Amino acid sequence: MHFNSSENLSDLKQVRQQVLGQTQILQNLIPPTVSYTTEGNVLVIGPEDLARLAADKLSNMGQCAILANESITSQDEAHLEKVMAAAEIVESYYNKLIEIKGFLGQFQVKVEIENGTADLSLVAIRKAHFDLILDLSQSPCINLEMLPPGYFYVGQDEAKLADAIEQLPDLIGQFDKPRYVKVNSEICAHSRNGIEGCNRCLNFCPADAISSVDKLIEIDPYLCHGAGSCTNACPTGAISYDLPTPQALHAYLHKLVTRFRDQAQTAPVILFHDAAKGASLINDDLPGAIIPVELEEITVASMDHWLSALAWGARQVIVLNTDATAPTLMQMLTGEQQLVDAILDEMGQPRRVTVIDQNQLADLATIIETSASWPVIVPGEFSATTKRSTLYAAIDHLNSQAASTDTCLSKSNIPFGKVSVNTDSCTLCLSCVATCPTQALKDGGDKPALYFVEQDCVQCGLCESACPEKVISLTPQINFDATARQERQTLNEEAPFECIRCGEPFATQSMVKRMLEVVGGHSAFSANTQRLKMCADCRVKDMFEDILQDPEKQLR
């Protein structure tokens, strides 16, 4: 199912153009946004001579101040005379910088003063904040891979300085940007009942926009760059991209692959690239079988998108990494690719997901030539639903097209796996069920039982931490046996303990046994341990009957 002659390369490019032209990602008609408001008040940080020369070029901005945090760069007399004559009305401050927080229109800059700390903006420009920061320091004063909007780090690079000075006047007024992601706390595995669980999203934000506030995950939309690493890392889908939504991106990929296969009679290669640097490198010179898919950042698409595209009939997925990709995003991307490689290896599929650097773009024809000879995937007939269900549907279909293995792939620190219970010590208190965010653990309803569905388990560890008997253990793995993974397993069950007075079941056998062992010797029960074998109502009745028979017993 592929063209063999080179004369058809132009045909493939024409098909690609038609398919891209007729396929759109469905977006919100009125996407959620956040707004920034600025008056153009600028703080210039750096060696005083360079900072003053830069401030001299910002006369068309609002108020300006200088924080001199480094020694002047030259003692040349002509240079110093030029500095002395520059920005004469701009004040310089020499206080030690404590911290900078905020974003475009809302930068708080704390500095050291004689009696403690102060907000430099209040001192320098009589405002609650600076709107913009121009940083000429040798190292950026904000140590983040993705700097907040409105913060220009140029160091001592004259070209970057000139570019920043050109951009700054355009940042006066009100500006809107997309609210890239949203959080559904109902299915978040970060915390339950005061117990901490999953922290995956906190570890992968290059803009430091994610925090845990009162045990809830919060994302600062003003700091968020839309890198998508949090949505990629989230195992439950509690954090989801909103521009496009996961379902919209899946639907787009499905249409692209399906329409290309139908029109070209060959399986396409999907190439994910970012909307900035990657997009500037993509042109019509791409081999005809490659369909480019633009994302805000390459980590917006995760392994569920990669594997779904393959399961719907793409022969290969390529992710274009550029020198603009933040190291944290690259770390995540590498981890995802290694996991996907292991999954494909286990089921006997070729390694169909490839991450390339920008210098490999010229070799794309060679890179995809190998995949042209790989076994053709018959498109799977499944639709994208939740993140996990879609991922497993893709895995199961790709597995059915290869070895149809029913093994388990063990791999540490992955959000897939099973829960085991030591039934000898489990009292079926069901604390684990109360903390499970995905309902992978369920109770037995009217009978004492603990059930488990492996496909729903995200290995957050909440159940393990909540268990008072410490009888729960986790095993991270990917189970390729779809039936075993999806069926309800019984982790523990036992007959209920029936009240010795009324006969109503009120606890488990093991729980009553444990109560007799732990509190049976307490003075409140030592005279009559039989009450521990009664339900709450009968226990109270028995106590009152005892008092009626001997009213002075309680006083002895």
Tab-separated table of N, CA and C in Angstrom, residues 32-124:
chain	number	residue	atom	x	y	z
A	32	PRO	N	-10.997	30.793	26.131
A	32	PRO	CA	-10.713	31.508	27.378
A	32	PRO	C	-9.364	32.208	27.293
A	33	THR	N	-9.312	33.424	27.833
A	33	THR	CA	-8.084	34.209	27.774
A	33	THR	C	-7.774	34.823	29.133
A	34	VAL	N	-6.560	35.323	29.273
A	34	VAL	CA	-6.173	36.147	30.421
A	34	VAL	C	-5.647	37.468	29.872
A	35	SER	N	-5.774	38.539	30.651
A	35	SER	CA	-5.403	39.868	30.175
A	35	SER	C	-4.261	40.450	31.004
A	36	TYR	N	-3.351	41.131	30.328
A	36	TYR	CA	-2.279	41.886	30.974
A	36	TYR	C	-2.511	43.369	30.685
A	37	THR	N	-2.264	44.218	31.688
A	37	THR	CA	-2.378	45.660	31.502
A	37	THR	C	-1.082	46.323	31.933
A	38	THR	N	-0.498	47.138	31.077
A	38	THR	CA	0.767	47.790	31.410
A	38	THR	C	0.737	49.268	31.051
A	39	GLU	N	1.502	50.055	31.832
A	39	GLU	CA	1.696	51.476	31.552
A	39	GLU	C	3.084	51.733	30.964
A	40	GLY	N	3.866	50.657	30.838
A	40	GLY	CA	5.188	50.803	30.244
A	40	GLY	C	6.269	51.233	31.206
A	41	ASN	N	6.055	51.015	32.511
A	41	ASN	CA	7.075	51.361	33.498
A	41	ASN	C	8.130	50.258	33.546
A	42	VAL	N	9.393	50.656	33.337
A	42	VAL	CA	10.457	49.678	33.119
A	42	VAL	C	11.516	49.750	34.213
A	43	LEU	N	11.966	48.579	34.644
A	43	LEU	CA	13.149	48.474	35.494
A	43	LEU	C	14.266	47.877	34.653
A	44	VAL	N	15.399	48.576	34.600
A	44	VAL	CA	16.566	48.072	33.886
A	44	VAL	C	17.567	47.578	34.931
A	45	ILE	N	17.981	46.327	34.793
A	45	ILE	CA	18.898	45.709	35.748
A	45	ILE	C	20.205	45.388	35.039
A	46	GLY	N	21.342	45.629	35.734
A	46	GLY	CA	22.625	45.260	35.152
A	46	GLY	C	23.732	46.197	35.571
A	47	PRO	N	24.892	46.107	34.940
A	47	PRO	CA	25.979	47.057	35.209
A	47	PRO	C	25.463	48.470	34.953
A	48	GLU	N	25.804	49.424	35.831
A	48	GLU	CA	25.177	50.739	35.731
A	48	GLU	C	25.447	51.425	34.400
A	49	ASP	N	26.651	51.250	33.854
A	49	ASP	CA	26.936	51.939	32.594
A	49	ASP	C	26.055	51.407	31.460
A	50	LEU	N	25.950	50.091	31.337
A	50	LEU	CA	25.124	49.516	30.272
A	50	LEU	C	23.640	49.781	30.521
A	51	ALA	N	23.233	49.697	31.784
A	51	ALA	CA	21.829	49.931	32.121
A	51	ALA	C	21.423	51.370	31.815
A	52	ARG	N	22.326	52.320	32.082
A	52	ARG	CA	22.004	53.728	31.824
A	52	ARG	C	21.949	54.014	30.318
A	53	LEU	N	22.858	53.427	29.571
A	53	LEU	CA	22.819	53.603	28.118
A	53	LEU	C	21.550	52.994	27.520
A	54	ALA	N	21.110	51.857	28.087
A	54	ALA	CA	19.861	51.232	27.618
A	54	ALA	C	18.658	52.086	27.995
A	55	ALA	N	18.660	52.608	29.231
A	55	ALA	CA	17.546	53.436	29.696
A	55	ALA	C	17.409	54.700	28.845
A	56	ASP	N	18.532	55.173	28.313
A	56	ASP	CA	18.512	56.378	27.479
A	56	ASP	C	17.701	56.160	26.201
A	57	LYS	N	17.585	54.905	25.794
A	57	LYS	CA	16.838	54.584	24.581
A	57	LYS	C	15.365	54.271	24.852
A	58	LEU	N	14.941	54.452	26.111
A	58	LEU	CA	13.566	54.114	26.498
A	58	LEU	C	12.757	55.352	26.869
A	59	SER	N	13.091	56.479	26.261
A	59	SER	CA	12.398	57.729	26.594
A	59	SER	C	10.929	57.697	26.197
A	60	ASN	N	10.579	56.822	25.285
A	60	ASN	CA	9.178	56.720	24.849
A	60	ASN	C	8.365	55.769	25.718
A	61	MET	N	8.977	55.250	26.791
A	61	MET	CA	8.272	54.364	27.712
A	61	MET	C	7.684	55.181	28.860
A	62	GLY	N	7.118	54.479	29.862
A	62	GLY	CA	6.632	55.152	31.057
A	62	GLY	C	7.808	55.530	31.939
A	63	GLN	N	7.614	55.392	33.242
A	63	GLN	CA	8.706	55.698	34.158
A	63	GLN	C	9.775	54.605	34.094
A	64	CYS	N	11.008	54.997	34.395
A	64	CYS	CA	12.122	54.061	34.293
A	64	CYS	C	13.005	54.182	35.526
A	65	ALA	N	13.566	53.068	35.947
A	65	ALA	CA	14.507	53.053	37.063
A	65	ALA	C	15.598	52.043	36.751
A	66	ILE	N	16.745	52.218	37.407
A	66	ILE	CA	17.881	51.333	37.200
A	66	ILE	C	18.246	50.655	38.511
A	67	LEU	N	18.441	49.339	38.468
A	67	LEU	CA	18.994	48.609	39.597
A	67	LEU	C	20.389	48.145	39.182
A	68	ALA	N	21.401	48.823	39.712
A	68	ALA	CA	22.782	48.502	39.352
A	68	ALA	C	23.266	47.358	40.236
A	69	ASN	N	23.378	46.178	39.655
A	69	ASN	CA	23.746	44.997	40.442
A	69	ASN	C	25.126	44.455	40.091
A	70	GLU	N	25.802	45.102	39.118
A	70	GLU	CA	27.140	44.649	38.740
A	70	GLU	C	28.034	45.854	38.468
A	71	SER	N	29.339	45.627	38.520
A	71	SER	CA	30.303	46.696	38.285
A	71	SER	C	30.226	47.179	36.840
A	72	ILE	N	30.605	48.437	36.633
A	72	ILE	CA	30.607	48.972	35.276
A	72	ILE	C	31.583	48.170	34.424
A	73	THR	N	31.312	48.123	33.140
A	73	THR	CA	32.055	47.211	32.262
A	73	THR	C	33.314	47.828	31.667
A	74	SER	N	33.442	49.166	31.737
A	74	SER	CA	34.612	49.806	31.127
A	74	SER	C	34.953	51.102	31.856
A	75	GLN	N	36.260	51.360	32.019
A	75	GLN	CA	36.734	52.606	32.624
A	75	GLN	C	37.158	53.619	31.557
A	76	ASP	N	36.903	53.330	30.310
A	76	ASP	CA	37.272	54.224	29.229
A	76	ASP	C	36.612	55.590	29.431
A	77	GLU	N	37.401	56.640	29.318
A	77	GLU	CA	36.916	57.974	29.646
A	77	GLU	C	35.779	58.417	28.727
A	78	ALA	N	35.929	58.153	27.450
A	78	ALA	CA	34.867	58.535	26.502
A	78	ALA	C	33.580	57.769	26.797
A	79	HIS	N	33.745	56.497	27.121
A	79	HIS	CA	32.582	55.668	27.465
A	79	HIS	C	31.878	56.234	28.695
A	80	LEU	N	32.659	56.589	29.716
A	80	LEU	CA	32.067	57.092	30.959
A	80	LEU	C	31.383	58.436	30.748
A	81	GLU	N	31.957	59.274	29.893
A	81	GLU	CA	31.310	60.558	29.614
A	81	GLU	C	29.966	60.347	28.932
A	82	LYS	N	29.936	59.375	28.024
A	82	LYS	CA	28.667	59.053	27.346
A	82	LYS	C	27.643	58.546	28.347
A	83	VAL	N	28.083	57.721	29.303
A	83	VAL	CA	27.188	57.189	30.334
A	83	VAL	C	26.646	58.313	31.200
A	84	MET	N	27.518	59.243	31.589
A	84	MET	CA	27.107	60.354	32.471
A	84	MET	C	26.032	61.216	31.819
A	85	ALA	N	26.094	61.313	30.496
A	85	ALA	CA	25.138	62.173	29.793
A	85	ALA	C	23.845	61.450	29.442
A	86	ALA	N	23.791	60.137	29.681
A	86	ALA	CA	22.633	59.324	29.278
A	86	ALA	C	21.579	59.277	30.376
A	87	ALA	N	20.325	59.323	29.967
A	87	ALA	CA	19.178	59.129	30.875
A	87	ALA	C	19.362	59.879	32.188
A	88	GLU	N	19.559	61.172	32.095
A	88	GLU	CA	19.933	61.967	33.270
A	88	GLU	C	18.835	62.004	34.339
A	89	ILE	N	17.589	61.836	33.956
A	89	ILE	CA	16.503	61.916	34.952
A	89	ILE	C	16.162	60.557	35.558
A	90	VAL	N	16.856	59.502	35.118
A	90	VAL	CA	16.578	58.154	35.622
A	90	VAL	C	17.447	57.882	36.844
A	91	GLU	N	16.815	57.486	37.952
A	91	GLU	CA	17.526	57.200	39.197
A	91	GLU	C	18.147	55.807	39.167
A	92	SER	N	19.320	55.696	39.765
A	92	SER	CA	19.967	54.389	39.930
A	92	SER	C	19.890	53.966	41.385
A	93	TYR	N	19.676	52.676	41.603
A	93	TYR	CA	19.616	52.110	42.951
A	93	TYR	C	20.639	50.982	43.034
A	94	TYR	N	21.247	50.866	44.220
A	94	TYR	CA	22.369	49.938	44.378
A	94	TYR	C	22.072	48.854	45.416
A	95	ASN	N	20.800	48.702	45.779
A	95	ASN	CA	20.409	47.729	46.792
A	95	ASN	C	20.605	46.302	46.282
A	96	LYS	N	20.830	45.401	47.215
A	96	LYS	CA	20.963	43.994	46.853
A	96	LYS	C	19.596	43.431	46.473
A	97	LEU	N	19.536	42.766	45.338
A	97	LEU	CA	18.280	42.171	44.873
A	97	LEU	C	17.958	40.921	45.687
A	98	ILE	N	16.737	40.853	46.208
A	98	ILE	CA	16.287	39.667	46.963
A	98	ILE	C	15.538	38.710	46.039
A	99	GLU	N	14.519	39.213	45.339
A	99	GLU	CA	13.762	38.353	44.425
A	99	GLU	C	12.921	39.176	43.472
A	100	ILE	N	12.590	38.551	42.354
A	100	ILE	CA	11.658	39.135	41.393
A	100	ILE	C	10.532	38.132	41.187
A	101	LYS	N	9.309	38.584	41.321
A	101	LYS	CA	8.144	37.742	41.063
A	101	LYS	C	7.182	38.490	40.159
A	102	GLY	N	6.413	37.732	39.394
A	102	GLY	CA	5.364	38.351	38.609
A	102	GLY	C	5.490	38.120	37.124
A	103	PHE	N	4.867	39.018	36.369
A	103	PHE	CA	4.737	38.868	34.920
A	103	PHE	C	4.408	40.229	34.340
A	104	LEU	N	4.200	40.270	33.054
A	104	LEU	CA	3.911	41.513	32.342
A	104	LEU	C	2.846	42.345	33.067
A	105	GLY	N	3.230	43.547	33.479
A	105	GLY	CA	2.297	44.439	34.172
A	105	GLY	C	2.232	44.254	35.665
A	106	GLN	N	2.925	43.239	36.206
A	106	GLN	CA	2.797	42.932	37.640
A	106	GLN	C	4.108	42.401	38.228
A	107	PHE	N	5.213	43.068	38.012
A	107	PHE	CA	6.477	42.593	38.557
A	107	PHE	C	6.746	43.219	39.927
A	108	GLN	N	6.880	42.366	40.933
A	108	GLN	CA	7.291	42.823	42.262
A	108	GLN	C	8.790	42.541	42.411
A	109	VAL	N	9.550	43.592	42.735
A	109	VAL	CA	11.000	43.475	42.873
A	109	VAL	C	11.366	43.847	44.299
A	110	LYS	N	11.798	42.861	45.074
A	110	LYS	CA	12.178	43.103	46.465
A	110	LYS	C	13.689	43.277	46.559
A	111	VAL	N	14.086	44.320	47.295
A	111	VAL	CA	15.510	44.591	47.496
A	111	VAL	C	15.782	44.738	48.992
A	112	GLU	N	17.047	44.628	49.311
A	112	GLU	CA	17.481	44.736	50.698
A	112	GLU	C	17.667	46.209	51.057
A	113	ILE	N	17.136	46.619	52.214
A	113	ILE	CA	17.374	47.959	52.736
A	113	ILE	C	17.910	47.834	54.152
A	114	GLU	N	18.206	48.938	54.767
A	114	GLU	CA	18.875	48.916	56.068
A	114	GLU	C	18.090	48.159	57.121
A	115	ASN	N	16.789	48.319	57.139
A	115	ASN	CA	15.966	47.694	58.174
A	115	ASN	C	15.191	46.470	57.701
A	116	GLY	N	15.573	45.883	56.572
A	116	GLY	CA	14.863	44.695	56.077
A	116	GLY	C	14.781	44.688	54.571
A	117	THR	N	13.562	44.572	54.026
A	117	THR	CA	13.364	44.546	52.572
A	117	THR	C	12.323	45.588	52.171
A	118	ALA	N	12.324	45.918	50.886
A	118	ALA	CA	11.353	46.885	50.375
A	118	ALA	C	11.023	46.550	48.935
A	119	ASP	N	9.842	46.982	48.494
A	119	ASP	CA	9.458	46.866	47.085
A	119	ASP	C	10.095	48.039	46.338
A	120	LEU	N	10.985	47.735	45.421
A	120	LEU	CA	11.727	48.780	44.726
A	120	LEU	C	10.808	49.704	43.936
A	121	SER	N	9.715	49.164	43.401
A	121	SER	CA	8.810	50.005	42.614
A	121	SER	C	8.196	51.121	43.453
A	122	LEU	N	7.887	50.834	44.723
A	122	LEU	CA	7.313	51.860	45.607
A	122	LEU	C	8.329	52.969	45.858
A	123	VAL	N	9.574	52.582	46.005
A	123	VAL	CA	10.631	53.550	46.276
A	123	VAL	C	10.987	54.343	45.026
A	124	ALA	N	11.123	53.639	43.899
A	124	ALA	CA	11.689	54.247	42.691
A	124	ALA	C	10.673	55.029	41.864
